[in-house]
Amino acid sequence: MRVTTDLAEIDLDTVHRWLSEGAYWALGRSRDVVERAAQGSLNFCALDDDGTPLGYARVVTDHATFAWLCDVYVDPAARGRGVGKALAGSVVDTLEPLNLKRILLVTQDAHGLYEQFGFTLYPTPERLMQRG
């Protein structure tokens, strides 16, 4: 398995299917939105030795102070094979040299995975706000 950040190597049709049909936070997301989001982000795709996509992650960042890790998805057939760890490790390794002040993510059930890479609970969640 290897992780690529080259968008030309990432099968966005597969990513769209994963997100729009299998990711609780992105159900129904259009193919156009998946593509536009990918074009404006850092993308990470875990690929099997034969090039089959195994998982995907996207990072929205200004490359100077902040990043948001989102759209992390591992194909159900590839779960338990270290794909999530490979993606999270690649994201952290890529962002670390940028010396960002903060990298955020939202997860419903993968806290243990992200804790292995230095993520902790946000200390003041009452300060976070959202619109939409």
PDB file of C-alpha atoms in Angstrom:
ATOM      1  CA  MET A   1       0.000   0.000   0.000  1.00  0.00           C
ATOM      2  CA  ARG A   2       1.100   3.551  -0.707  1.00  0.00           C
ATOM      3  CA  VAL A   3      -0.461   6.964  -0.174  1.00  0.00           C
ATOM      4  CA  THR A   4      -0.533   9.492  -2.996  1.00  0.00           C
ATOM      5  CA  THR A   5      -1.279  13.198  -2.862  1.00  0.00           C
ATOM      6  CA  ASP A   6      -1.370  13.501  -6.645  1.00  0.00           C
ATOM      7  CA  LEU A   7      -4.958  14.326  -7.576  1.00  0.00           C
ATOM      8  CA  ALA A   8      -4.356  12.894 -11.062  1.00  0.00           C
ATOM      9  CA  GLU A   9      -3.880   9.463  -9.434  1.00  0.00           C
ATOM     10  CA  ILE A  10      -7.053   9.658  -7.353  1.00  0.00           C
ATOM     11  CA  ASP A  11     -10.217   8.085  -8.742  1.00  0.00           C
ATOM     12  CA  LEU A  12     -12.764  10.767  -7.850  1.00  0.00           C
ATOM     13  CA  ASP A  13     -15.634   8.595  -9.085  1.00  0.00           C
ATOM     14  CA  THR A  14     -14.761   6.086  -6.360  1.00  0.00           C
ATOM     15  CA  VAL A  15     -14.280   8.852  -3.791  1.00  0.00           C
ATOM     16  CA  HIS A  16     -17.660  10.296  -4.761  1.00  0.00           C
ATOM     17  CA  ARG A  17     -19.345   6.899  -4.354  1.00  0.00           C
ATOM     18  CA  TRP A  18     -17.699   6.367  -0.967  1.00  0.00           C
ATOM     19  CA  LEU A  19     -18.666   9.774   0.373  1.00  0.00           C
ATOM     20  CA  SER A  20     -22.124  10.168  -1.160  1.00  0.00           C
ATOM     21  CA  GLU A  21     -23.263   6.620  -0.350  1.00  0.00           C
ATOM     22  CA  GLY A  22     -21.253   5.540   2.683  1.00  0.00           C
ATOM     23  CA  ALA A  23     -20.132   8.533   4.740  1.00  0.00           C
ATOM     24  CA  TYR A  24     -22.767   9.752   7.225  1.00  0.00           C
ATOM     25  CA  TRP A  25     -21.500  13.349   6.932  1.00  0.00           C
ATOM     26  CA  ALA A  26     -21.579  13.477   3.123  1.00  0.00           C
ATOM     27  CA  LEU A  27     -24.568  11.367   2.080  1.00  0.00           C
ATOM     28  CA  GLY A  28     -25.938  12.643  -1.189  1.00  0.00           C
ATOM     29  CA  ARG A  29     -22.984  14.934  -1.922  1.00  0.00           C
ATOM     30  CA  SER A  30     -22.864  15.585  -5.652  1.00  0.00           C
ATOM     31  CA  ARG A  31     -20.006  14.491  -7.893  1.00  0.00           C
ATOM     32  CA  ASP A  32     -19.407  18.144  -8.794  1.00  0.00           C
ATOM     33  CA  VAL A  33     -19.017  19.145  -5.130  1.00  0.00           C
ATOM     34  CA  VAL A  34     -16.597  16.255  -4.501  1.00  0.00           C
ATOM     35  CA  GLU A  35     -14.482  17.380  -7.450  1.00  0.00           C
ATOM     36  CA  ARG A  36     -14.513  21.077  -6.550  1.00  0.00           C
ATOM     37  CA  ALA A  37     -13.631  20.262  -2.934  1.00  0.00           C
ATOM     38  CA  ALA A  38     -10.751  18.052  -4.069  1.00  0.00           C
ATOM     39  CA  GLN A  39      -9.437  20.724  -6.423  1.00  0.00           C
ATOM     40  CA  GLY A  40      -9.266  23.242  -3.579  1.00  0.00           C
ATOM     41  CA  SER A  41      -7.680  20.892  -1.040  1.00  0.00           C
ATOM     42  CA  LEU A  42      -4.739  18.644  -0.286  1.00  0.00           C
ATOM     43  CA  ASN A  43      -5.854  15.112  -1.110  1.00  0.00           C
ATOM     44  CA  PHE A  44      -4.566  11.804   0.191  1.00  0.00           C
ATOM     45  CA  CYS A  45      -5.500   8.443  -1.281  1.00  0.00           C
ATOM     46  CA  ALA A  46      -4.298   5.064  -0.059  1.00  0.00           C
ATOM     47  CA  LEU A  47      -3.760   2.752  -3.005  1.00  0.00           C
ATOM     48  CA  ASP A  48      -3.262  -1.012  -3.028  1.00  0.00           C
ATOM     49  CA  ASP A  49      -0.222  -2.382  -4.856  1.00  0.00           C
ATOM     50  CA  ASP A  50      -2.307  -2.729  -8.014  1.00  0.00           C
ATOM     51  CA  GLY A  51      -3.559   0.882  -7.807  1.00  0.00           C
ATOM     52  CA  THR A  52      -6.973   0.064  -6.327  1.00  0.00           C
ATOM     53  CA  PRO A  53      -8.146   2.901  -4.060  1.00  0.00           C
ATOM     54  CA  LEU A  54      -8.480   1.815  -0.427  1.00  0.00           C
ATOM     55  CA  GLY A  55      -9.200   5.076   1.370  1.00  0.00           C
ATOM     56  CA  TYR A  56      -9.258   8.844   1.069  1.00  0.00           C
ATOM     57  CA  ALA A  57      -8.675  11.934   3.193  1.00  0.00           C
ATOM     58  CA  ARG A  58      -8.870  15.627   2.368  1.00  0.00           C
ATOM     59  CA  VAL A  59      -7.210  18.590   4.091  1.00  0.00           C
ATOM     60  CA  VAL A  60      -8.368  22.195   3.776  1.00  0.00           C
ATOM     61  CA  THR A  61      -5.514  24.527   4.691  1.00  0.00           C
ATOM     62  CA  ASP A  62      -3.957  27.944   4.208  1.00  0.00           C
ATOM     63  CA  HIS A  63      -0.491  26.281   4.428  1.00  0.00           C
ATOM     64  CA  ALA A  64       0.541  28.782   7.109  1.00  0.00           C
ATOM     65  CA  THR A  65      -1.608  28.667  10.243  1.00  0.00           C
ATOM     66  CA  PHE A  66      -4.521  26.242  10.001  1.00  0.00           C
ATOM     67  CA  ALA A  67      -5.727  22.959   8.535  1.00  0.00           C
ATOM     68  CA  TRP A  68      -8.932  20.964   8.730  1.00  0.00           C
ATOM     69  CA  LEU A  69      -8.731  17.218   8.163  1.00  0.00           C
ATOM     70  CA  CYS A  70     -11.988  15.992   6.669  1.00  0.00           C
ATOM     71  CA  ASP A  71     -13.659  13.428   4.430  1.00  0.00           C
ATOM     72  CA  VAL A  72     -11.589  10.557   5.824  1.00  0.00           C
ATOM     73  CA  TYR A  73     -13.060   7.339   4.477  1.00  0.00           C
ATOM     74  CA  VAL A  74     -11.761   3.774   4.224  1.00  0.00           C
ATOM     75  CA  ASP A  75     -13.418   1.315   1.867  1.00  0.00           C
ATOM     76  CA  PRO A  76     -15.296  -1.249   3.981  1.00  0.00           C
ATOM     77  CA  ALA A  77     -13.423  -4.105   2.243  1.00  0.00           C
ATOM     78  CA  ALA A  78     -10.093  -2.553   3.305  1.00  0.00           C
ATOM     79  CA  ARG A  79     -10.898  -1.835   6.944  1.00  0.00           C
ATOM     80  CA  GLY A  80      -8.634  -3.444   9.495  1.00  0.00           C
ATOM     81  CA  ARG A  81      -5.633  -3.313   7.143  1.00  0.00           C
ATOM     82  CA  GLY A  82      -4.032  -0.126   8.476  1.00  0.00           C
ATOM     83  CA  VAL A  83      -5.439   2.155   5.787  1.00  0.00           C
ATOM     84  CA  GLY A  84      -6.704   4.744   8.280  1.00  0.00           C
ATOM     85  CA  LYS A  85      -3.317   4.782  10.011  1.00  0.00           C
ATOM     86  CA  ALA A  86      -1.538   5.179   6.675  1.00  0.00           C
ATOM     87  CA  LEU A  87      -3.768   8.115   5.731  1.00  0.00           C
ATOM     88  CA  ALA A  88      -3.521   9.847   9.123  1.00  0.00           C
ATOM     89  CA  GLY A  89       0.248   9.344   9.219  1.00  0.00           C
ATOM     90  CA  SER A  90       0.666  10.742   5.723  1.00  0.00           C
ATOM     91  CA  VAL A  91      -1.477  13.773   6.583  1.00  0.00           C
ATOM     92  CA  VAL A  92       0.526  14.500   9.744  1.00  0.00           C
ATOM     93  CA  ASP A  93       3.856  13.961   7.958  1.00  0.00           C
ATOM     94  CA  THR A  94       2.791  16.324   5.161  1.00  0.00           C
ATOM     95  CA  LEU A  95       1.498  19.059   7.470  1.00  0.00           C
ATOM     96  CA  GLU A  96       4.195  18.915  10.151  1.00  0.00           C
ATOM     97  CA  PRO A  97       6.827  20.886   8.164  1.00  0.00           C
ATOM     98  CA  LEU A  98       4.304  23.726   7.760  1.00  0.00           C
ATOM     99  CA  ASN A  99       4.385  24.381  11.542  1.00  0.00           C
ATOM    100  CA  LEU A 100       0.660  25.097  11.597  1.00  0.00           C
ATOM    101  CA  LYS A 101      -0.795  26.510  14.802  1.00  0.00           C
ATOM    102  CA  ARG A 102      -3.807  24.204  14.650  1.00  0.00           C
ATOM    103  CA  ILE A 103      -5.111  21.158  12.800  1.00  0.00           C
ATOM    104  CA  LEU A 104      -8.760  20.364  13.486  1.00  0.00           C
ATOM    105  CA  LEU A 105     -10.961  17.410  12.675  1.00  0.00           C
ATOM    106  CA  VAL A 106     -14.378  16.147  13.638  1.00  0.00           C
ATOM    107  CA  THR A 107     -14.939  12.457  14.295  1.00  0.00           C
ATOM    108  CA  GLN A 108     -17.833  10.460  15.602  1.00  0.00           C
ATOM    109  CA  ASP A 109     -16.005   7.236  16.385  1.00  0.00           C
ATOM    110  CA  ALA A 110     -12.292   7.277  15.462  1.00  0.00           C
ATOM    111  CA  HIS A 111     -10.821   9.128  18.429  1.00  0.00           C
ATOM    112  CA  GLY A 112      -8.407   6.273  19.181  1.00  0.00           C
ATOM    113  CA  LEU A 113      -6.963   6.394  15.676  1.00  0.00           C
ATOM    114  CA  TYR A 114      -6.307  10.119  15.738  1.00  0.00           C
ATOM    115  CA  GLU A 115      -4.922  10.090  19.294  1.00  0.00           C
ATOM    116  CA  GLN A 116      -2.083   7.897  17.959  1.00  0.00           C
ATOM    117  CA  PHE A 117      -1.044  10.881  15.832  1.00  0.00           C
ATOM    118  CA  GLY A 118      -1.166  13.513  18.563  1.00  0.00           C
ATOM    119  CA  PHE A 119      -4.753  14.726  18.259  1.00  0.00           C
ATOM    120  CA  THR A 120      -6.533  15.571  21.505  1.00  0.00           C
ATOM    121  CA  LEU A 121     -10.004  16.779  22.422  1.00  0.00           C
ATOM    122  CA  TYR A 122     -10.454  20.476  21.773  1.00  0.00           C
ATOM    123  CA  PRO A 123      -9.865  22.193  25.141  1.00  0.00           C
ATOM    124  CA  THR A 124     -12.576  24.831  24.757  1.00  0.00           C
ATOM    125  CA  PRO A 125     -15.351  23.420  22.557  1.00  0.00           C
ATOM    126  CA  GLU A 126     -17.682  26.136  23.805  1.00  0.00           C
ATOM    127  CA  ARG A 127     -15.677  28.593  21.670  1.00  0.00           C
ATOM    128  CA  LEU A 128     -16.256  26.694  18.427  1.00  0.00           C
ATOM    129  CA  MET A 129     -19.121  27.912  16.300  1.00  0.00           C
ATOM    130  CA  GLN A 130     -20.618  26.918  12.991  1.00  0.00           C
ATOM    131  CA  ARG A 131     -22.965  28.279  10.383  1.00  0.00           C
ATOM    132  CA  GLY A 132     -24.974  25.923   8.264  1.00  0.00           C
TER     133      GLY A 132
END
